Short mmCIF file of C-alpha atoms and ligand atoms in Angstrom, two decimals:
data_model
loop_
_atom_site.label_atom_id
_atom_site.label_comp_id
_atom_site.label_asym_id
_atom_site.label_seq_id
_atom_site.Cartn_x
_atom_site.Cartn_y
_atom_site.Cartn_z
CA UNK A 509 0.01 0.03 0.05
CA UNK A 510 1.15 3.54 -0.68
CA UNK A 511 -0.05 6.56 1.28
CA UNK A 512 -0.05 8.64 -1.86
CA UNK A 513 -2.64 6.34 -3.57
CA UNK A 514 -4.79 6.62 -0.38
CA UNK A 515 -4.56 10.38 -0.36
CA UNK A 516 -5.62 10.53 -3.93
CA UNK A 517 -8.43 7.93 -3.37
CA UNK A 518 -9.98 10.03 -0.53
CA UNK A 519 -9.37 13.30 -2.45
CA UNK A 520 -11.54 11.86 -5.26
CA UNK A 521 -14.40 11.10 -2.85
CA UNK A 522 -13.94 7.25 -2.52
CA UNK A 523 -14.25 5.35 0.59
CA UNK A 524 -11.17 3.83 2.19
CA UNK A 525 -11.25 0.16 3.31
CA UNK A 526 -10.78 -1.02 6.79
CA UNK A 527 -7.23 -2.26 5.96
CA UNK A 528 -6.49 1.16 4.28
CA UNK A 529 -7.49 3.03 7.38
CA UNK A 530 -5.48 0.64 9.69
CA UNK A 531 -2.45 1.07 7.43
CA UNK A 532 -2.74 5.00 7.73
CA UNK A 533 -3.20 5.04 11.49
CA UNK A 534 -0.44 2.53 12.29
CA UNK A 535 2.01 4.14 9.69
CA UNK A 536 1.38 7.68 11.16
CA UNK A 537 1.83 6.46 14.75
CA UNK A 538 5.09 4.73 14.05
CA UNK A 539 6.33 7.55 11.89
CA UNK A 540 6.58 5.82 8.64
CA UNK A 541 3.98 8.11 7.19
CA UNK A 542 5.15 11.66 7.45
CA UNK A 543 3.22 14.63 8.76
CA UNK A 544 2.89 16.26 5.29
CA UNK A 545 1.16 13.13 3.86
CA UNK A 546 -1.14 12.92 6.89
CA UNK A 547 -2.07 16.53 6.59
CA UNK A 548 -3.02 16.09 2.94
CA UNK A 549 -5.24 13.12 3.94
CA UNK A 550 -6.90 15.07 6.77
CA UNK A 551 -7.69 17.82 4.34
CA UNK A 552 -9.04 15.33 1.96
CA UNK A 553 -11.28 14.04 4.63
CA UNK A 554 -12.21 17.62 5.76
CA UNK A 555 -13.74 18.01 2.17
CA UNK A 556 -14.95 14.55 1.26
CA UNK A 557 -16.14 13.32 4.73
CA UNK A 558 -16.13 9.64 5.73
CA UNK A 559 -19.01 7.26 5.74
CA UNK A 560 -20.20 5.40 8.82
CA UNK A 561 -18.03 2.43 8.28
CA UNK A 562 -14.98 4.46 7.79
CA UNK A 563 -15.58 6.50 10.88
CA UNK A 564 -15.97 3.35 12.95
CA UNK A 565 -12.79 1.96 11.38
CA UNK A 566 -10.87 5.09 12.11
CA UNK A 567 -12.00 5.02 15.73
CA UNK A 568 -10.94 1.46 16.32
CA UNK A 569 -7.64 2.02 14.53
CA UNK A 570 -6.88 4.89 16.92
CA UNK A 571 -8.04 2.77 19.94
CA UNK A 572 -5.65 0.06 18.78
CA UNK A 573 -2.73 2.46 18.35
CA UNK A 574 -1.86 2.27 22.03
CA UNK A 575 -2.82 0.79 25.45
CA UNK A 576 -6.32 0.21 26.39
CA UNK A 577 -7.61 -0.08 29.98
CA UNK A 578 -9.04 -3.33 31.05
CA UNK A 579 -12.03 -2.72 33.45
CA UNK A 580 -13.36 -6.32 33.17
CA UNK A 581 -12.62 -7.02 36.93
CA UNK A 582 -15.21 -4.39 37.69
CA UNK A 583 -18.66 -5.70 38.09
CA UNK A 584 -21.39 -4.40 36.08
CA UNK A 585 -21.70 -2.21 32.97
CA UNK A 586 -19.07 0.58 32.93
CA UNK A 587 -20.90 3.70 31.58
CA UNK A 588 -18.57 6.61 30.90
CA UNK A 589 -19.90 10.26 30.62
CA UNK A 590 -18.17 12.58 28.26
CA UNK A 591 -18.92 16.40 27.91
CA UNK A 592 -17.48 18.13 25.00
CA UNK A 593 -16.51 20.84 27.23
CA UNK A 594 -17.98 23.98 28.78
CA UNK A 595 -17.48 26.73 31.29
CA UNK A 596 -18.10 26.04 34.99
CA UNK A 597 -19.36 22.48 34.00
CA UNK A 598 -19.71 20.89 37.38
CA UNK A 599 -21.67 17.86 36.10
CA UNK A 600 -18.96 15.33 36.47
CA UNK A 601 -18.48 16.12 40.12
CA UNK A 602 -22.16 15.67 40.78
CA UNK A 603 -22.82 12.73 38.39
CA UNK A 604 -20.14 10.49 39.60
CA UNK A 605 -21.38 10.07 43.27
CA UNK A 606 -24.94 10.46 42.25
CA UNK A 607 -25.11 7.53 39.83
CA UNK A 608 -22.67 5.49 42.00
CA UNK A 609 -25.17 5.89 44.88
CA UNK A 610 -27.67 3.89 42.85
CA UNK A 611 -25.24 1.12 41.95
CA UNK A 612 -23.71 2.25 38.56
CA UNK A 613 -19.93 1.53 38.72
CA UNK A 614 -17.98 4.85 37.88
CA UNK A 615 -14.37 3.94 37.04
CA UNK A 616 -13.06 7.47 36.02
CA UNK A 617 -9.80 8.10 34.51
CA UNK A 618 -9.20 11.92 34.38
CA UNK A 619 -6.63 14.35 33.41
CA UNK A 620 -5.77 17.81 34.31
CA UNK A 621 -5.65 19.57 30.88
CA UNK A 622 -5.89 23.27 30.06
CA UNK A 623 -8.92 25.40 30.19
CA UNK A 624 -10.77 28.07 32.01
CA UNK A 625 -10.80 26.02 35.22
CA UNK A 626 -8.84 22.75 36.11
CA UNK A 627 -9.92 19.44 35.19
CA UNK A 628 -11.87 17.11 37.49
CA UNK A 629 -8.76 16.14 39.36
CA UNK A 630 -7.73 19.57 40.01
CA UNK A 631 -11.34 20.32 41.24
CA UNK A 632 -11.24 17.28 43.64
CA UNK A 633 -7.79 18.23 44.88
CA UNK A 634 -9.29 21.25 46.61
CA UNK A 635 -10.47 18.65 49.19
CA UNK A 636 -7.55 18.45 51.63
CA UNK A 637 -5.65 15.16 51.30
CA UNK A 638 -7.61 13.87 48.12
CA UNK A 639 -5.32 12.29 45.77
CA UNK A 640 -5.58 10.25 42.57
CA UNK A 641 -2.16 8.49 42.75
CA UNK A 642 -3.58 5.05 43.38
CA UNK A 643 -2.40 1.56 42.00
CA UNK A 644 -4.54 -0.08 39.36
CA UNK A 645 -5.53 -2.81 41.77
CA UNK A 646 -6.61 -0.34 44.37
CA UNK A 647 -8.64 1.59 41.77
CA UNK A 648 -10.48 -1.51 40.71
CA UNK A 649 -11.08 -2.47 44.30
CA UNK A 650 -12.49 0.81 45.26
CA UNK A 651 -14.84 0.76 42.41
CA UNK A 652 -16.14 -2.56 43.33
CA UNK A 653 -16.53 -1.55 47.01
CA UNK A 654 -17.84 2.08 46.71
CA UNK A 655 -18.89 2.04 42.97
CA UNK A 656 -16.62 5.04 42.40
CA UNK A 657 -13.02 5.90 42.16
CA UNK A 658 -10.97 8.35 40.16
CA UNK A 659 -7.49 7.62 38.87
CA UNK A 660 -4.92 9.91 37.15
CA UNK A 661 -4.29 9.19 33.33
CA UNK A 662 -1.74 6.43 32.96
CA UNK A 663 -0.53 4.40 30.06
CA UNK A 664 -0.06 5.36 26.40
CA UNK A 665 -3.80 5.70 25.35
CA UNK A 666 -4.54 6.55 21.77
CA UNK A 667 -1.05 8.03 20.78
CA UNK A 668 -2.50 8.20 17.16
CA UNK A 669 -5.08 10.68 18.36
CA UNK A 670 -2.63 12.85 20.26
CA UNK A 671 -0.37 13.07 17.17
CA UNK A 672 -3.22 13.67 14.74
CA UNK A 673 -4.99 16.12 16.99
CA UNK A 674 -1.82 18.23 17.26
CA UNK A 675 -1.41 18.04 13.41
CA UNK A 676 -4.97 19.00 12.71
CA UNK A 677 -4.58 21.96 15.07
CA UNK A 678 -1.98 23.46 12.86
CA UNK A 679 -3.38 22.37 9.42
CA UNK A 680 -7.00 23.82 9.58
CA UNK A 681 -8.58 20.43 10.01
CA UNK A 682 -9.83 20.40 13.62
CA UNK A 683 -13.26 21.21 12.59
CA UNK A 684 -14.28 18.04 10.65
CA UNK A 685 -17.04 16.03 12.16
CA UNK A 686 -15.66 12.49 11.26
CA UNK A 687 -12.32 13.51 12.76
CA UNK A 688 -13.65 15.14 15.90
CA UNK A 689 -16.17 12.17 16.58
CA UNK A 690 -13.44 9.53 16.15
CA UNK A 691 -11.03 11.41 18.24
CA UNK A 692 -13.35 11.68 21.12
CA UNK A 693 -14.92 8.24 20.88
CA UNK A 694 -11.43 6.56 20.54
CA UNK A 695 -10.34 7.91 23.99
CA UNK A 696 -13.57 6.87 25.58
CA UNK A 697 -13.34 3.28 24.25
CA UNK A 698 -9.59 3.00 25.13
CA UNK A 699 -10.48 4.01 28.64
CA UNK A 700 -12.52 0.92 29.04
CA UNK A 701 -16.17 2.20 28.58
CA UNK A 702 -18.82 -0.46 27.79
CA UNK A 703 -21.43 2.29 27.27
CA UNK A 704 -21.08 6.11 26.60
CA UNK A 705 -23.28 8.90 27.60
CA UNK A 706 -22.37 12.14 25.79
CA UNK A 707 -22.98 15.62 26.76
CA UNK A 708 -22.78 17.69 23.66
CA UNK A 709 -22.63 21.42 24.44
CA UNK A 710 -24.00 24.09 22.14
CA UNK A 711 -23.67 27.86 22.26
CA UNK A 712 -20.95 30.53 22.81
CA UNK A 713 -19.07 28.53 25.38
CA UNK A 714 -19.04 25.28 23.41
CA UNK A 715 -16.79 23.80 20.89
CA UNK A 716 -19.64 23.61 18.55
CA UNK A 717 -21.33 27.02 18.47
CA UNK A 718 -24.52 26.24 16.48
CA UNK A 719 -27.29 23.75 17.27
CA UNK A 720 -26.89 22.21 13.85
CA UNK A 721 -23.22 21.56 14.26
CA UNK A 722 -23.76 20.23 17.74
CA UNK A 723 -26.46 17.88 16.46
CA UNK A 724 -24.33 16.49 13.54
CA UNK A 725 -21.43 15.90 16.15
CA UNK A 726 -23.64 14.05 18.51
CA UNK A 727 -25.21 12.04 15.73
CA UNK A 728 -21.75 11.01 14.43
CA UNK A 729 -20.49 10.01 17.89
CA UNK A 730 -23.68 7.96 18.68
CA UNK A 731 -23.44 6.27 15.36
CA UNK A 732 -19.65 5.26 15.92
CA UNK A 733 -20.43 3.97 19.39
CA UNK A 734 -23.34 1.90 18.37
CA UNK A 735 -21.36 0.56 15.29
CA UNK A 736 -18.47 -0.66 17.48
CA UNK A 737 -20.55 -2.35 20.09
CA UNK A 738 -20.75 0.37 22.71
CA UNK A 739 -24.20 1.64 23.62
CA UNK A 740 -23.99 5.43 23.14
CA UNK A 741 -26.44 8.15 23.48
CA UNK A 742 -26.14 11.96 23.59
CA UNK A 743 -27.90 14.90 25.24
CA UNK A 744 -27.43 18.23 23.59
CA UNK A 745 -27.28 20.98 26.22
CA UNK A 746 -26.94 24.71 26.42
CA UNK A 747 -23.59 26.37 26.83
CA UNK A 748 -24.68 29.96 25.78
CA UNK A 749 -24.15 30.83 29.47
CA UNK A 750 -22.13 29.02 32.13
CA UNK A 751 -23.80 25.97 33.84
CA UNK A 752 -24.84 26.52 37.27
CA UNK A 753 -23.43 29.58 39.19
CA UNK A 754 -19.77 28.63 40.12
CA UNK A 755 -16.79 28.71 37.90
CA UNK A 756 -13.55 27.74 39.67
CA UNK A 757 -12.15 24.64 41.36
CA UNK A 758 -13.13 24.67 45.03
CA UNK A 759 -16.15 26.89 44.20
CA UNK A 760 -17.28 24.19 41.94
CA UNK A 761 -16.75 21.49 44.60
CA UNK A 762 -19.08 23.54 46.81
CA UNK A 763 -21.62 23.75 44.13
CA UNK A 764 -21.50 20.03 43.56
CA UNK A 765 -22.06 19.44 47.30
CA UNK A 766 -24.96 21.77 47.33
CA UNK A 767 -26.40 19.86 44.25
CA UNK A 768 -25.96 16.38 45.77
CA UNK A 769 -27.74 17.76 48.82
CA UNK A 770 -30.60 18.89 46.60
CA UNK A 771 -29.85 22.56 47.03
CA UNK A 772 -28.11 23.14 43.81
CA UNK A 773 -28.77 25.52 40.89
CA UNK A 774 -31.68 24.55 38.75
CA UNK A 775 -30.00 24.06 35.59
CA UNK A 776 -27.08 22.03 36.85
CA UNK A 777 -29.61 19.78 38.82
CA UNK A 778 -31.73 19.19 35.82
CA UNK A 779 -28.78 18.38 33.51
CA UNK A 780 -27.31 15.99 36.20
CA UNK A 781 -30.80 14.21 36.35
CA UNK A 782 -31.14 14.00 32.69
CA UNK A 783 -27.59 12.68 31.99
CA UNK A 784 -27.71 10.57 35.15
CA UNK A 785 -30.89 8.83 34.17
CA UNK A 786 -29.45 7.78 30.82
CA UNK A 787 -26.35 6.51 32.65
CA UNK A 788 -28.60 4.42 35.05
CA UNK A 789 -30.57 3.10 32.09
CA UNK A 790 -27.46 2.40 30.12
CA UNK A 791 -25.96 0.52 33.10
CA UNK A 792 -29.25 -1.63 33.09
CA UNK A 793 -29.98 -0.47 36.80
CA UNK A 794 -33.46 0.72 35.76
CA UNK A 795 -35.89 -0.47 32.94
CA UNK A 796 -37.12 3.05 31.98
CA UNK A 797 -35.68 6.55 32.28
CA UNK A 798 -38.38 7.48 34.65
CA UNK A 799 -37.57 4.72 36.97
CA UNK A 800 -33.93 5.95 36.71
CA UNK A 801 -34.79 9.50 37.50
CA UNK A 802 -36.81 8.48 40.62
CA UNK A 803 -33.93 6.50 41.93
CA UNK A 804 -31.66 9.56 41.60
CA UNK A 805 -34.04 11.92 43.15
CA UNK A 806 -34.65 9.54 46.06
CA UNK A 807 -30.84 9.21 46.50
CA UNK A 808 -30.56 12.86 46.73
CA UNK A 809 -33.49 13.15 49.21
CA UNK A 810 -32.34 10.43 51.47
CA UNK A 811 -28.78 11.71 51.68
CA UNK A 812 -27.34 8.54 50.06
CA UNK A 813 -25.81 10.43 47.17
CA UNK A 814 -23.91 12.83 49.53
CA UNK A 815 -22.81 9.91 51.67
CA UNK A 816 -21.43 8.29 48.57
CA UNK A 817 -19.53 11.42 47.94
CA UNK A 818 -18.09 11.37 51.38
CA UNK A 819 -17.06 7.81 51.21
CA UNK A 820 -15.43 8.37 47.82
CA UNK A 821 -13.29 11.38 49.27
CA UNK A 822 -12.35 9.42 52.27
CA UNK A 823 -11.34 6.40 50.37
CA UNK A 824 -8.76 8.45 48.37
CA UNK A 825 -7.43 10.30 51.33
CA UNK A 826 -9.64 13.20 51.33
CA UNK A 827 -11.17 15.06 54.37
CA UNK A 828 -14.81 14.29 54.06
CA UNK A 829 -15.80 16.69 56.67
CA UNK A 830 -15.53 19.52 54.04
CA UNK A 831 -18.94 18.16 52.92
CA UNK A 832 -20.57 19.56 56.11
CA UNK A 833 -18.27 22.46 56.46
CA UNK A 834 -17.29 23.85 53.08
CA UNK A 835 -15.23 26.67 54.85
CA UNK A 836 -12.50 23.92 54.97
CA UNK A 837 -12.15 24.28 51.14
CA UNK A 838 -9.44 26.59 49.94
CA UNK A 839 -10.84 30.20 50.39
CA UNK A 840 -9.92 33.32 48.46
CA UNK A 841 -8.58 36.34 50.18
CA UNK A 842 -10.98 38.81 48.62
CA UNK A 843 -14.61 38.76 47.39
CA UNK A 844 -15.71 41.69 45.11
CA UNK A 845 -19.17 42.16 43.86
CA UNK A 846 -19.75 43.19 40.15
CA UNK A 847 -22.55 45.60 40.34
CA UNK A 848 -25.13 46.25 37.63
CA UNK A 849 -24.71 49.76 36.12
CA UNK A 850 -28.41 49.93 35.10
CA UNK A 851 -31.82 48.41 35.55
CA UNK A 852 -32.98 45.74 33.08
CA UNK A 853 -32.77 42.08 32.26
CA UNK A 854 -29.71 40.01 31.86
CA UNK A 855 -29.64 39.24 28.11
CA UNK A 856 -26.26 37.56 27.57
CA UNK A 857 -23.66 36.00 29.66
CA UNK A 858 -21.04 35.12 27.07
CA UNK A 859 -19.83 31.72 28.58
CA UNK A 860 -16.31 31.48 26.97
CA UNK A 861 -15.38 35.02 27.84
CA UNK A 862 -16.62 34.74 31.36
CA UNK A 863 -14.37 31.50 31.49
CA UNK A 864 -11.53 33.41 30.39
CA UNK A 865 -12.04 35.93 33.11
CA UNK A 866 -11.97 33.00 35.57
CA UNK A 867 -8.81 31.91 34.13
CA UNK A 868 -7.26 35.43 34.46
CA UNK A 869 -7.87 35.26 38.01
CA UNK A 870 -5.81 31.90 38.14
CA UNK A 871 -8.61 29.38 38.21
CA UNK A 872 -7.27 27.60 34.95
CA UNK A 873 -4.12 26.90 33.11
CA UNK A 874 -3.04 28.83 30.11
CA UNK A 875 -0.14 26.48 29.49
CA UNK A 876 0.72 22.97 30.75
CA UNK A 877 3.24 24.49 33.21
CA UNK A 878 0.90 27.01 34.75
CA UNK A 879 -0.10 26.28 38.33
CA UNK A 880 -3.61 26.75 39.29
CA UNK A 881 -5.27 28.65 42.18
CA UNK A 882 -7.98 26.36 43.66
CA UNK A 883 -9.67 29.07 45.65
CA UNK A 884 -10.41 31.69 43.01
CA UNK A 885 -13.27 32.03 40.46
CA UNK A 886 -16.60 33.57 39.89
CA UNK A 887 -19.97 32.89 41.23
CA UNK A 888 -22.86 34.18 39.15
CA UNK A 889 -25.76 35.96 41.09
CA UNK A 890 -27.92 36.37 38.00
CA UNK A 891 -28.60 34.15 34.89
CA UNK A 892 -29.99 35.10 31.48
CA UNK A 893 -33.60 36.20 31.79
CA UNK A 894 -33.31 37.41 35.51
CA UNK A 895 -34.34 40.90 36.29
CA UNK A 896 -31.62 43.09 37.94
CA UNK A 897 -31.56 46.62 39.61
CA UNK A 898 -28.81 49.04 39.31
CA UNK A 899 -26.30 48.47 42.06
CA UNK A 900 -27.37 44.80 42.60
CA UNK A 901 -24.63 42.25 42.24
CA UNK A 902 -24.31 40.45 38.93
CA UNK A 903 -21.66 38.02 40.14
CA UNK A 904 -19.02 37.72 42.92
CA UNK A 905 -15.36 37.78 42.02
CA UNK A 906 -13.24 35.48 44.42
CA UNK A 907 -9.68 36.61 44.06
CA UNK A 908 -6.34 36.43 45.73
CA UNK A 909 -5.41 39.91 44.49
CA UNK A 910 -6.92 43.29 44.70
CA UNK A 911 -5.85 44.08 41.18
CA UNK A 912 -8.86 42.99 39.35
CA UNK A 913 -9.66 45.93 37.08
CA UNK A 914 -8.81 43.91 33.76
CA UNK A 915 -11.04 41.02 34.97
CA UNK A 916 -13.95 43.29 35.88
CA UNK A 917 -13.69 45.11 32.44
CA UNK A 918 -13.90 41.74 30.64
CA UNK A 919 -16.95 40.67 32.80
CA UNK A 920 -18.74 43.85 32.19
CA UNK A 921 -18.31 43.58 28.32
CA UNK A 922 -19.63 40.10 28.41
CA UNK A 923 -22.67 40.38 30.88
CA UNK A 924 -25.06 42.34 28.79
CA UNK A 925 -28.31 43.84 30.21
CA UNK A 926 -31.22 45.06 28.12
CA UNK A 927 -34.47 46.86 28.95
CA UNK A 928 -36.72 44.22 27.41
CA UNK A 929 -37.38 41.09 29.24
CA UNK A 930 -35.46 38.14 27.72
CA UNK A 931 -36.41 34.45 28.10
CA UNK A 932 -34.16 32.06 29.91
CA UNK A 933 -32.39 29.80 27.27
CA UNK A 934 -33.58 26.19 26.80
CA UNK A 935 -31.18 23.86 28.78
CA UNK A 936 -31.76 20.66 26.83
CA UNK A 937 -32.02 21.06 22.97
CA UNK A 938 -32.43 17.34 22.26
CA UNK A 939 -31.33 13.85 22.78
CA UNK A 940 -29.90 11.44 20.24
CA UNK A 941 -30.06 7.66 20.85
N1 URA B 84 -11.90 17.15 21.22
C1 URA B 84 -11.23 16.05 20.99
O1 URA B 84 -10.91 15.26 21.98
N2 URA B 84 -10.90 15.79 19.72
C2 URA B 84 -11.23 16.66 18.71
O2 URA B 84 -10.94 16.35 17.63
C3 URA B 84 -11.88 17.85 18.99
C4 URA B 84 -12.27 18.14 20.30
CA1 CA B 85 -20.96 25.55 37.68
#
């Protein structure tokens, strides 16, 4: 096989065979296919697309390019949740203990990553003593005992995707549905998921800004999952404004605790119940979505969800008393209110820009080497559609410096107030199964 022939074949709109796709991914991973040929191929895919069979083959070729995690020693159906990324997205922190509390095994491998706030591990590390440096055997034992554990990323998972994603980033080929879908799905499958529940975000703070693109991506991923034997479904949820109120590491842990206690923000609670019901259903712990939702609501009411969170923290060295006394979480030195300059209604809270403001305070990493300030961040006091009076707080800025003029300016630019009443955005735009 010659790579140049395969580039021409795709350029001319033909489908690549399973063997051809395996040849390409293997050759690119081991370096025998150079970047310039791979970039020509990705550009051909960008324009000519891939059919369902090619997408499934592409995904599995990337899964097989490196290590895969074996979770077979964990009892039950392992359902993984994946979010395409948003601002102040606290769902993972809530969903893990919530679905575990009704018997769904949560074996989470998580990274730190870049972004507006830290990753799930960073957030959890705001609980004093909590750590994810556990051995594989311990990890499996904990999931079997408590139904939930989180371990740091280990092994060489999907090296083909790492290389390819970096190449796409500099060749104008990130934004291709078959490439994004296979990239995301390969990572979930390599991490051992039997079933996958996707939260595809849409709006200003999302990777996909329009509903149409978000739906296409969701459909593509669901199709791949089902074609490679992993039951997959997707919820398309709003990210035109941040989810919940808190954006920041310790602040989001507190928000997750509130939500597990039944006192969380309405949108975060609803999204967790929606995604959680699908996870419980996919794990075959309930025979209908309605039954699944009732189980989750009962677990919040009875305190079982919160108890599961405490057990989880304790099992990984964390001080579980933070759950009852959130003042033990890292606290910022200063709290400043961002006051409304006029009467009206909140019309826009541009999610990605608000996220950047949180990052400027130190809540997230701009580069891999940056350190994170777990205490700082933002807590919204108003959401889109809320009425606001001049002088009222729009949000609170938690900071470890008094020098926040630049952050304040960014926030004012991205929190728009109008005279006319604005409807609150729809939270869930659809589900794809
Ligand atoms: N996220 C990924 O993991 N891969 C992509 O290709 C795009 C977003
Ligand atoms: Ca939040």
